Short mmCIF file of C-alpha atoms in Angstrom, two decimals:
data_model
loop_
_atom_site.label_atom_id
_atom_site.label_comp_id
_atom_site.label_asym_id
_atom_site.label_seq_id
_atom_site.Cartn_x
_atom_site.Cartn_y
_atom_site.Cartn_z
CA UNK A 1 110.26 -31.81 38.00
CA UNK A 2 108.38 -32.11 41.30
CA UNK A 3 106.02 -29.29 40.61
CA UNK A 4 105.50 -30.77 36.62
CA UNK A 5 104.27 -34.14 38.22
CA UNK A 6 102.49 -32.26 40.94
CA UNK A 7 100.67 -29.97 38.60
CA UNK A 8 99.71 -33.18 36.32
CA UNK A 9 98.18 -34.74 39.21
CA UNK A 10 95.71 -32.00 40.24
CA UNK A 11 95.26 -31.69 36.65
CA UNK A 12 93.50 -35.55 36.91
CA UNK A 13 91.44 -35.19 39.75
CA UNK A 14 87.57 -34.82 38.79
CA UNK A 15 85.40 -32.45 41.11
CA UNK A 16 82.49 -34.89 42.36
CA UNK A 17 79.09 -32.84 42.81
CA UNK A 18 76.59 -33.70 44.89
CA UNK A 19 74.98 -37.06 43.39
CA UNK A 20 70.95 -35.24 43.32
CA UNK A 21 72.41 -32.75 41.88
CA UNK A 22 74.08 -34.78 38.84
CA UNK A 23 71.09 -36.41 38.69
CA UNK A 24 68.84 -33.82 38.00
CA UNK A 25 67.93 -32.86 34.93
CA UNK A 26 69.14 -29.73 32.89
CA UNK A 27 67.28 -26.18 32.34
CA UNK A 28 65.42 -27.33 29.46
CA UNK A 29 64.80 -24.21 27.60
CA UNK A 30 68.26 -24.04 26.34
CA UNK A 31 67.87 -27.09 23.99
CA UNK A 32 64.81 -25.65 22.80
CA UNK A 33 66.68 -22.52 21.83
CA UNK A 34 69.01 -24.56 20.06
CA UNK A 35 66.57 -25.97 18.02
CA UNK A 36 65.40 -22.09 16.64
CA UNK A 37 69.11 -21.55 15.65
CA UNK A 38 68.67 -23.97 13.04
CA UNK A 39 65.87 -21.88 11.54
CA UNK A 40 66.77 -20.71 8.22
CA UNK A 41 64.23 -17.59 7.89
CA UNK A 42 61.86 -19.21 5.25
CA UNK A 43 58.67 -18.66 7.16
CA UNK A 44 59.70 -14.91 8.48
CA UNK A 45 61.05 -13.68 11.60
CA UNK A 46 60.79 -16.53 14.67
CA UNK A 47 57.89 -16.37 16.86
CA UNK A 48 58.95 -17.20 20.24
CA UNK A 49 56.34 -19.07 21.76
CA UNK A 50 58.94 -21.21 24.37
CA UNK A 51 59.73 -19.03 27.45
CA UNK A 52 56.94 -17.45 29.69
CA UNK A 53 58.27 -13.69 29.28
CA UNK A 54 56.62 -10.78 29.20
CA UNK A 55 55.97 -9.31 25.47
CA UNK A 56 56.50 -5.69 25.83
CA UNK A 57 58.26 -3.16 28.22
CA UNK A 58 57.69 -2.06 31.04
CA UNK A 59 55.78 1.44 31.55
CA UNK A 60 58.36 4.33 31.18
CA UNK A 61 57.43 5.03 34.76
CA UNK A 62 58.93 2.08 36.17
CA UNK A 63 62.24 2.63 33.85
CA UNK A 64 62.43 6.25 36.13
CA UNK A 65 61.51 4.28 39.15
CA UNK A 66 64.66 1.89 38.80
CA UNK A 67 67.02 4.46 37.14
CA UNK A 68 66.29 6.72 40.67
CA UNK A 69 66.63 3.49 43.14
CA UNK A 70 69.98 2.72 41.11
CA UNK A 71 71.55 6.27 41.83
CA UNK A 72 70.75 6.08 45.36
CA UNK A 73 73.82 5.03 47.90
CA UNK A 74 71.40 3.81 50.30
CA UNK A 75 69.74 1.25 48.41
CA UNK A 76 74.02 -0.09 47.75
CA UNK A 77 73.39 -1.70 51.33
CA UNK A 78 72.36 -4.63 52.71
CA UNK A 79 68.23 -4.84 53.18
CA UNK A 80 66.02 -6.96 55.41
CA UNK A 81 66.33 -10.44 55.03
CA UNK A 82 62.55 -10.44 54.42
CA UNK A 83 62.40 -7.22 52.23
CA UNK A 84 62.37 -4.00 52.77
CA UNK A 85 59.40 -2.86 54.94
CA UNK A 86 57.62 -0.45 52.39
CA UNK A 87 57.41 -2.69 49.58
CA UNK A 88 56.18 -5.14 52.56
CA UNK A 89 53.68 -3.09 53.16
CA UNK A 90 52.64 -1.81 50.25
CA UNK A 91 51.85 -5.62 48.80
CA UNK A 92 50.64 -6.79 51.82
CA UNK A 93 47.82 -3.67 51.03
CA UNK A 94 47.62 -4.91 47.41
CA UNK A 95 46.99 -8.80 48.05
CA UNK A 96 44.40 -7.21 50.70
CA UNK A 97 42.77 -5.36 47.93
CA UNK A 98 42.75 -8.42 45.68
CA UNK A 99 41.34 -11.01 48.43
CA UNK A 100 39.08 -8.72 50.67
CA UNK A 101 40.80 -9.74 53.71
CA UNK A 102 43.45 -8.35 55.98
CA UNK A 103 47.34 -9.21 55.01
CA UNK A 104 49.81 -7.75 57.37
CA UNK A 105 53.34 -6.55 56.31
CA UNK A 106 54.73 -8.98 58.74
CA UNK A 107 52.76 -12.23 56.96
CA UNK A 108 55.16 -10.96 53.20
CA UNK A 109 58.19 -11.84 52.46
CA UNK A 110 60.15 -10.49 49.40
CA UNK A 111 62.44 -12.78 47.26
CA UNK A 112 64.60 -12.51 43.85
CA UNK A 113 62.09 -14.24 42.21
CA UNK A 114 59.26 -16.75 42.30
CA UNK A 115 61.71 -19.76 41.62
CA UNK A 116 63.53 -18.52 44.44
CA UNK A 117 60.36 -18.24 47.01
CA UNK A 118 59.52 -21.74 45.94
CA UNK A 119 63.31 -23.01 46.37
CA UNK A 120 63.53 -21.73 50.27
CA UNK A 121 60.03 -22.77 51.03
CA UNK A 122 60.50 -26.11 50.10
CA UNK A 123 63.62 -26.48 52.16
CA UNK A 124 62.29 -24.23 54.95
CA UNK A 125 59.15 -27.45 54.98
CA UNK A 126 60.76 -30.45 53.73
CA UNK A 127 64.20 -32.61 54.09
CA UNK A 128 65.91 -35.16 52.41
CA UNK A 129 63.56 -37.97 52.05
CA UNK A 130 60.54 -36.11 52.54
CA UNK A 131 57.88 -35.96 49.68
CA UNK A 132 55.93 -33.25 48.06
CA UNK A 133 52.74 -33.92 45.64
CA UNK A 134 52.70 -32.15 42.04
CA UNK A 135 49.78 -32.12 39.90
CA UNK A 136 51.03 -33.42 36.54
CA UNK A 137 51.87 -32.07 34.11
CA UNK A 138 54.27 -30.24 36.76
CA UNK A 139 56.67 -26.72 36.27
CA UNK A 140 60.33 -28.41 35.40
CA UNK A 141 61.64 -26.13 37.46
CA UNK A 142 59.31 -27.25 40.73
CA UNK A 143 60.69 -31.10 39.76
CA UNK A 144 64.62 -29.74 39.72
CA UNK A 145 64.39 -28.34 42.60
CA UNK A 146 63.12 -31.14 44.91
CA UNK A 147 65.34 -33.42 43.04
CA UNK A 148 68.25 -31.80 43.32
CA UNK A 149 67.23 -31.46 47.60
CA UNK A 150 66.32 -34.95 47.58
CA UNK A 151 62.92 -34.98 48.24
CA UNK A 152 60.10 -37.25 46.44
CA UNK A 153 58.23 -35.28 43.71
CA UNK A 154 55.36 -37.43 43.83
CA UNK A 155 52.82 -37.38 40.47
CA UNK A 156 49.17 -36.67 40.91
CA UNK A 157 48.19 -36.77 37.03
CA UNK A 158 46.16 -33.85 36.15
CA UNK A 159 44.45 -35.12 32.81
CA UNK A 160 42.75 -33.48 29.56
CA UNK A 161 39.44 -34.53 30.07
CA UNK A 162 39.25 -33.23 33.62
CA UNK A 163 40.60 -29.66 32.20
CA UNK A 164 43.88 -30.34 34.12
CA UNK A 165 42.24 -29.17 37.37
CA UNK A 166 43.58 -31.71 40.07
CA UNK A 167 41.16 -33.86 41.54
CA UNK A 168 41.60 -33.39 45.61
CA UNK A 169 40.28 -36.89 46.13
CA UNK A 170 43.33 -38.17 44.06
CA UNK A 171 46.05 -35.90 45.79
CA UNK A 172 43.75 -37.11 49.57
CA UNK A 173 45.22 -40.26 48.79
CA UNK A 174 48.51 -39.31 48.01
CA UNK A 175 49.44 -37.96 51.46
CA UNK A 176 51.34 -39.99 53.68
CA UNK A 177 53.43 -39.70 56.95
CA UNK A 178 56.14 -38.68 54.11
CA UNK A 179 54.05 -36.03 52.17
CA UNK A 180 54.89 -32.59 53.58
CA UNK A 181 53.62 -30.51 51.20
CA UNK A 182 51.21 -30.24 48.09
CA UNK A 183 52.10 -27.83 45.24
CA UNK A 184 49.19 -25.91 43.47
CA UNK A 185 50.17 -23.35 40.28
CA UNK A 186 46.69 -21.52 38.77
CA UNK A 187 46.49 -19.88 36.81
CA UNK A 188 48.73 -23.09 35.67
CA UNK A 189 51.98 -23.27 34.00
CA UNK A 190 52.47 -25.18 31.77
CA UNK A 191 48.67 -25.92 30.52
CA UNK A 192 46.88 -22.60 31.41
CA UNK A 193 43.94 -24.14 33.53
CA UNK A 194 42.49 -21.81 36.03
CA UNK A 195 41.94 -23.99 38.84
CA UNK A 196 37.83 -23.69 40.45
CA UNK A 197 37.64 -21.59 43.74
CA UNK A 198 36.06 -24.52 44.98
CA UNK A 199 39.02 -26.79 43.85
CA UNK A 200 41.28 -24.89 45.94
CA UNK A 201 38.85 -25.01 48.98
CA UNK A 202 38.87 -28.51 48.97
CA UNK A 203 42.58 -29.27 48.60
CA UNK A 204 43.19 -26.41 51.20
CA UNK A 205 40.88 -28.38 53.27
CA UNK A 206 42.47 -31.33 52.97
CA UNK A 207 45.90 -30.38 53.47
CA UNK A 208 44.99 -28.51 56.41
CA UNK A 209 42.98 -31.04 58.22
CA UNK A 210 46.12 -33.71 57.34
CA UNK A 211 48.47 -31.13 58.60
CA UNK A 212 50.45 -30.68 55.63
CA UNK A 213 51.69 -27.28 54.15
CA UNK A 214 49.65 -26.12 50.48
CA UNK A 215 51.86 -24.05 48.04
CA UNK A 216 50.07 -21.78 45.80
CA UNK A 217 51.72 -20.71 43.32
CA UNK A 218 50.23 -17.41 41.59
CA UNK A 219 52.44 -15.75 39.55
CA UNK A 220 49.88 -15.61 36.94
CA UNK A 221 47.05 -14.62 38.87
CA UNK A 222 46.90 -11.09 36.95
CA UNK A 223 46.05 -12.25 33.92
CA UNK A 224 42.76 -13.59 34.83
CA UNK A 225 40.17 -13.29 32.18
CA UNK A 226 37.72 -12.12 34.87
CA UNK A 227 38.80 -9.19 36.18
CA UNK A 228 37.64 -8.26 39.89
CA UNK A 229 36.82 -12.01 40.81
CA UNK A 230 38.68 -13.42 43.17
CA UNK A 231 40.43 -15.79 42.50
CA UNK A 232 39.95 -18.01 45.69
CA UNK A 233 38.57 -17.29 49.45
CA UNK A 234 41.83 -18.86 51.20
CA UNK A 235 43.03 -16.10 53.13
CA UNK A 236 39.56 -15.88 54.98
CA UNK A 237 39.54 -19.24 56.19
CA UNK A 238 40.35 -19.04 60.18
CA UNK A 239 43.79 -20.04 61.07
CA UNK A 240 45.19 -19.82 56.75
CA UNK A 241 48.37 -19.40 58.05
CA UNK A 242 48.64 -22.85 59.77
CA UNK A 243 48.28 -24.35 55.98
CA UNK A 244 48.92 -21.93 53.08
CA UNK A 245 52.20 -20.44 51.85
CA UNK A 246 51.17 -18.33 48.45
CA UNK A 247 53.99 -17.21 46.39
CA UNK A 248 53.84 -14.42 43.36
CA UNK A 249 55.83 -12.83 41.03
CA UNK A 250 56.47 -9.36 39.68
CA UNK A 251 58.58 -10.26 36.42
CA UNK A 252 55.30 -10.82 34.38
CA UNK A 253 52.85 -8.00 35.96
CA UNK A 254 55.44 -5.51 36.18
CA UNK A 255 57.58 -6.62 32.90
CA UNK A 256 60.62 -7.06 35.06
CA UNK A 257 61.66 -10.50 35.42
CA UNK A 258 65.45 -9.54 35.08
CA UNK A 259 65.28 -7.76 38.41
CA UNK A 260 64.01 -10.95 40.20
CA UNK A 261 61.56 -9.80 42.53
CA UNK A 262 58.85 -12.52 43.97
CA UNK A 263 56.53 -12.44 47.04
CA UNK A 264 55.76 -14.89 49.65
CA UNK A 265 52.33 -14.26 51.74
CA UNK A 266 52.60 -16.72 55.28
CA UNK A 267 51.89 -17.14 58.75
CA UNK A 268 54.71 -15.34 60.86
CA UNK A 269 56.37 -18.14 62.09
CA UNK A 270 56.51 -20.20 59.24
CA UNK A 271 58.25 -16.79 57.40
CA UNK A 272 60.55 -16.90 60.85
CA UNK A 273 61.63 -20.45 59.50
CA UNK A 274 62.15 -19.32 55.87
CA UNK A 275 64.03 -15.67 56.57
CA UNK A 276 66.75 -18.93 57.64
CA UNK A 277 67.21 -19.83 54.53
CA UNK A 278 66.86 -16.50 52.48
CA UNK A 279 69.42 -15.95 54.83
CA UNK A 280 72.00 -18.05 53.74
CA UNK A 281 71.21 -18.41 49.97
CA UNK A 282 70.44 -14.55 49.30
CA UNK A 283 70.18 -12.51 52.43
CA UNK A 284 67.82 -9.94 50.61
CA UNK A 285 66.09 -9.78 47.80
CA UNK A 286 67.62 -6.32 44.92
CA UNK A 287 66.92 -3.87 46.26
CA UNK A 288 66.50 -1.35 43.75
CA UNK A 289 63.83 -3.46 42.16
CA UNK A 290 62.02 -3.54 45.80
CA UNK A 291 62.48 0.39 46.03
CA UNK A 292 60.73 1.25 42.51
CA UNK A 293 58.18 -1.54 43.29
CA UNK A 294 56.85 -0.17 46.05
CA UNK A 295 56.81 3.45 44.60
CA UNK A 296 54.54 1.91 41.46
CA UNK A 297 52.52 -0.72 42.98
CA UNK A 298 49.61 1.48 43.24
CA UNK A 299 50.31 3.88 40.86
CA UNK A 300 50.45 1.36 37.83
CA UNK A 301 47.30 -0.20 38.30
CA UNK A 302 45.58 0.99 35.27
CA UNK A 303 48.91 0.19 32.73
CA UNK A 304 48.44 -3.29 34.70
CA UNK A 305 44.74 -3.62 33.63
CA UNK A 306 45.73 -2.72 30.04
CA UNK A 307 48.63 -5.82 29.98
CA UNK A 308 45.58 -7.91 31.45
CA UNK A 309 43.37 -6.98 28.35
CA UNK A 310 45.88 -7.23 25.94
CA UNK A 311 46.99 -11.09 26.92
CA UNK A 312 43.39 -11.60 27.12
CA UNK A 313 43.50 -10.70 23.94
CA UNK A 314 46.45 -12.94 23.01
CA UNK A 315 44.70 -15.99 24.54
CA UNK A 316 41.65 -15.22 21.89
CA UNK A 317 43.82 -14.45 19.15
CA UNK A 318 45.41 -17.90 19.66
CA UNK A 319 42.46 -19.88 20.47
CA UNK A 320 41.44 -18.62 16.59
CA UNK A 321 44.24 -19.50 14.68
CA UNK A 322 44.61 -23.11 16.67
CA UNK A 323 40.49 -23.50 15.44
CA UNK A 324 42.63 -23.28 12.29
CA UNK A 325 45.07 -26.09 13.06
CA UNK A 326 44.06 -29.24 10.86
CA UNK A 327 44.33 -32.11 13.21
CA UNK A 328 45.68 -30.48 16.16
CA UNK A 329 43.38 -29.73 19.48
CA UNK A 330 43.37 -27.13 22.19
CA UNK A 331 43.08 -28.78 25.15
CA UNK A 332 43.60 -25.97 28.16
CA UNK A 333 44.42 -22.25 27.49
CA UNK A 334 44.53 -19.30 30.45
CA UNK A 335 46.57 -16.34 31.30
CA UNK A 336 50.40 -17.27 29.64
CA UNK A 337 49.67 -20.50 28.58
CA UNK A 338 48.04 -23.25 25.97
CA UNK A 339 48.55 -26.42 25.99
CA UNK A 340 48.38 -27.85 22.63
CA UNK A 341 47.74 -31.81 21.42
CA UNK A 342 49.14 -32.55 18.20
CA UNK A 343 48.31 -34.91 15.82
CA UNK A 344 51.67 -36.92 15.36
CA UNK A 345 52.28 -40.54 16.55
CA UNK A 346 55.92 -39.14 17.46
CA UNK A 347 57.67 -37.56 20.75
CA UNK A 348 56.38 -34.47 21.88
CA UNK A 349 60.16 -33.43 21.28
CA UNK A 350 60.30 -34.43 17.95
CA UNK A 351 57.41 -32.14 16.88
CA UNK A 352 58.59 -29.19 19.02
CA UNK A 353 62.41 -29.49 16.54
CA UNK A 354 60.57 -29.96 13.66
CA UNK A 355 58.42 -26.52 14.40
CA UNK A 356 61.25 -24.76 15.27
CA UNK A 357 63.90 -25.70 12.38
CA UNK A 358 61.12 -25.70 9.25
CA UNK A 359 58.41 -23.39 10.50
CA UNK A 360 60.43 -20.92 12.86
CA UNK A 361 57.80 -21.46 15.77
CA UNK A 362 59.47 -22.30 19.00
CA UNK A 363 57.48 -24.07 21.87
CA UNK A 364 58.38 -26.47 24.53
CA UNK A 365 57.54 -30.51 24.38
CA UNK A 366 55.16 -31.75 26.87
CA UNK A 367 57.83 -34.66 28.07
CA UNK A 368 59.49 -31.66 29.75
CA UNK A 369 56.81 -31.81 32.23
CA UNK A 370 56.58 -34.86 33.20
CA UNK A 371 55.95 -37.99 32.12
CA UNK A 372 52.74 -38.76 30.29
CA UNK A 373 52.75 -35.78 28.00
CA UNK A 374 54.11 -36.28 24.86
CA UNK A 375 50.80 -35.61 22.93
CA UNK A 376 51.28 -32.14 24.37
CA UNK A 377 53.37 -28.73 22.95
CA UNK A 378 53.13 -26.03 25.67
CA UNK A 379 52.30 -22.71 24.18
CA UNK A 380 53.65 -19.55 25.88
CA UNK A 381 51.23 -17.10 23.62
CA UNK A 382 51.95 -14.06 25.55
CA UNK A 383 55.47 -13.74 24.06
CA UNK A 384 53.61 -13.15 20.73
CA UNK A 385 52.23 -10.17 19.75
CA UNK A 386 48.51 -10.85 17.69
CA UNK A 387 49.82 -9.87 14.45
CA UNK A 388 52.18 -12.97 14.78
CA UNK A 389 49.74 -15.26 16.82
CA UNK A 390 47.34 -14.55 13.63
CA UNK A 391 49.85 -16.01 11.26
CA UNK A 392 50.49 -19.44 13.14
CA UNK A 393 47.89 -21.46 10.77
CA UNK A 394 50.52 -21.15 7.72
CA UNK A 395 53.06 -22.14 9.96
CA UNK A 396 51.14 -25.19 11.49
CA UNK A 397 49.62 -26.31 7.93
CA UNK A 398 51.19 -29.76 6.37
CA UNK A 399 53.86 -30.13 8.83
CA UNK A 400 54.88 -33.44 8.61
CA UNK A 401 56.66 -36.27 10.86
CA UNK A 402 58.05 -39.37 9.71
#
């Protein structure tokens, strides 16, 4: 009888989770995939145009790469908390190549994933408290993850008419005593805008000279319409590694985001403060993954070129058909991304289910960016291939709201 009341007892008690954690909102791509299962087929097969993921395999030669890391016993270890030292080196040569500038191994760091690099440099430069600017519209993912830590996402609207490049007067007057940080993504997700080189001069500038950390995001940074330009002069301004923390990823490059590998380029002591974290939260980054990475990074550079061209491609192929959109504007496209204005006097949300459920085209609301954005779909056009991206007009035609 004891143990029957006992048992009921525990059986009552509610876990409590950490309150900024409750508090912060859920991984919003689910939802949107709820919404497609409601499709009934009318239109032909879905397109997918919600999650940024690459659409096509990877080269065969990275499929070897992997199967040969995976058989290997050494690789079943533990790593370095800050990746293993030849895929170290060999980006460290590869951002060198891209920026014209020296990177040393020890100035990379290798995480499971962008999302991850972003995670344990915020908390490796910021407490509870603390604040960190985002352009807006702002990655959902950026927002969780300083809510959740308890640290101030503050807004700095990025807005349609200005392209959505952020102005660096605006995000000048942001910064206080609290402000830690400012958060840069360009090529951006979720609009597309490719922020000026003189843009990110300025805001490096800034941040540097009120001694506050910039993080570049560049995940994206290989789909650049122009190939060979660089895509900024950071990493040759004296002392960059008193300011700048740059993070990548190799899920959309290398068609591998299910082996969550991502890249952080810093100044060695900042990277001495972050291996504390990767530390506890990962202590290294798959290994098998980092293995065939390193063996391809070079060698792959002319299947890479090809992926450019062909989301280059993509990005044309949708700026056509949206021409074709009655009502509807283009407002930003680049590398992954468009972000689209529609014509409804409805929630960005509501527009978004309606697409998915009658015309089988799935794309994410603007509201789950930030506030200020539900005249906005996001667009993630190099899911598609151009066959589909060509047959979006029938799809957009006549939809109605109401």
């Amino acid at each position: 009888m004891a143990g029957r009341n006992q048992a009921r007892a525990w059986s009552s008690l509610v876990i409590r989770v950490n309150p900024l954690l409750h508090d912060t909102a859920s991984p919003p791509i689910p939802e949107a995939q709820g919404w497609a299962r409601r499709y009934g087929g009318g239109r032909g097969p879905l397109v997918d145009l919600a999650q940024a993921v690459p659409g096509y395999p990877p080269h065969p030669g990275i499929l070897e790469a992997l199967a040969s890391a995976a058989s290997s016993p050494l690789l079943a270890g533990y790593g370095a908390i800050l990746g293993d030292q030849d895929l170290r080196t060999a980006y460290a040569r590869h951002v060198a190549g891209i920026f014209g500038v020296p990177i040393r191994p020890a100035e990379v760091a290798v995480t499971a994933g962008c999302n991850q690099a972003f995670f344990a440099a915020v908390l490796a430069l910021a407490k509870a408290g603390d604040a960190v600017i985002l352009p807006s519209p702002w990655y959902f993912n950026h927002k969780m993850t300083l809510d959740m830590l308890g640290i101030e996402a503050r807004a700095v609207p990025a807005s349609a008419e200005d392209g959505f490049v952020p102005d660096p007067g605006r995000i000048s007057e942001a910064i206080d005593g609290r402000v830690r940080a400012v958060v840069l993504i360009s090529p951006n997700n979720p609009t597309g805008a490719v922020y000026p080189p003189e843009t990110l001069r300025a805001i490096h500038r800034i941040c540097r000279d009120r001694g506050v950390a910039l993080l570049l995001d560049e995940t994206y940074r290989d789909f650049l319409a122009d190939a060979g330009t660089r895509p900024h002069d950071l990493f040759g301004q004296p002392g960059w590694q008193d300011t700048l923390v740059e993070l990548y990823s190799f899920s959309k490059s290398f068609c591998i985001p299910g082996h969550r590998l991502g890249a952080v380029v810093a100044g060695e002591a900042f990277l001495a403060e972050f291996a504390k974290v990767m530390d506890c939260i990962q202590i290294c980054a798959p290994r098998i993954g980092q293995h065939a990475l390193a063996a391809t990074l070079d060698p792959m550079a002319a299947w890479r070129e090809e992926n450019r061209r062909e989301i280059i491609g993509r990005a044309q192929a949708f700026r056509s058909a949206a021409a074709r959109f009655d009502g509807w504007r283009l407002d930003a496209i680049g590398a992954y991304f468009a972000f689209l204005r529609h014509p409804f006097d409805a929630p960005a949300a509501v527009v978004a289910e309606r697409l998915a459920e009658e015309r089988g085209v799935l794309c994410l609301p603007g509201s789950y960016f930030g506030p200020g954005n539900e005249s906005h779909l996001r667009i993630a056009f190099a899911n598609a291939d151009r066959a589909a991206i060509e047959g979006l007009p029938d799809r957009f035609q006549n939809l109605t709201i109401g």
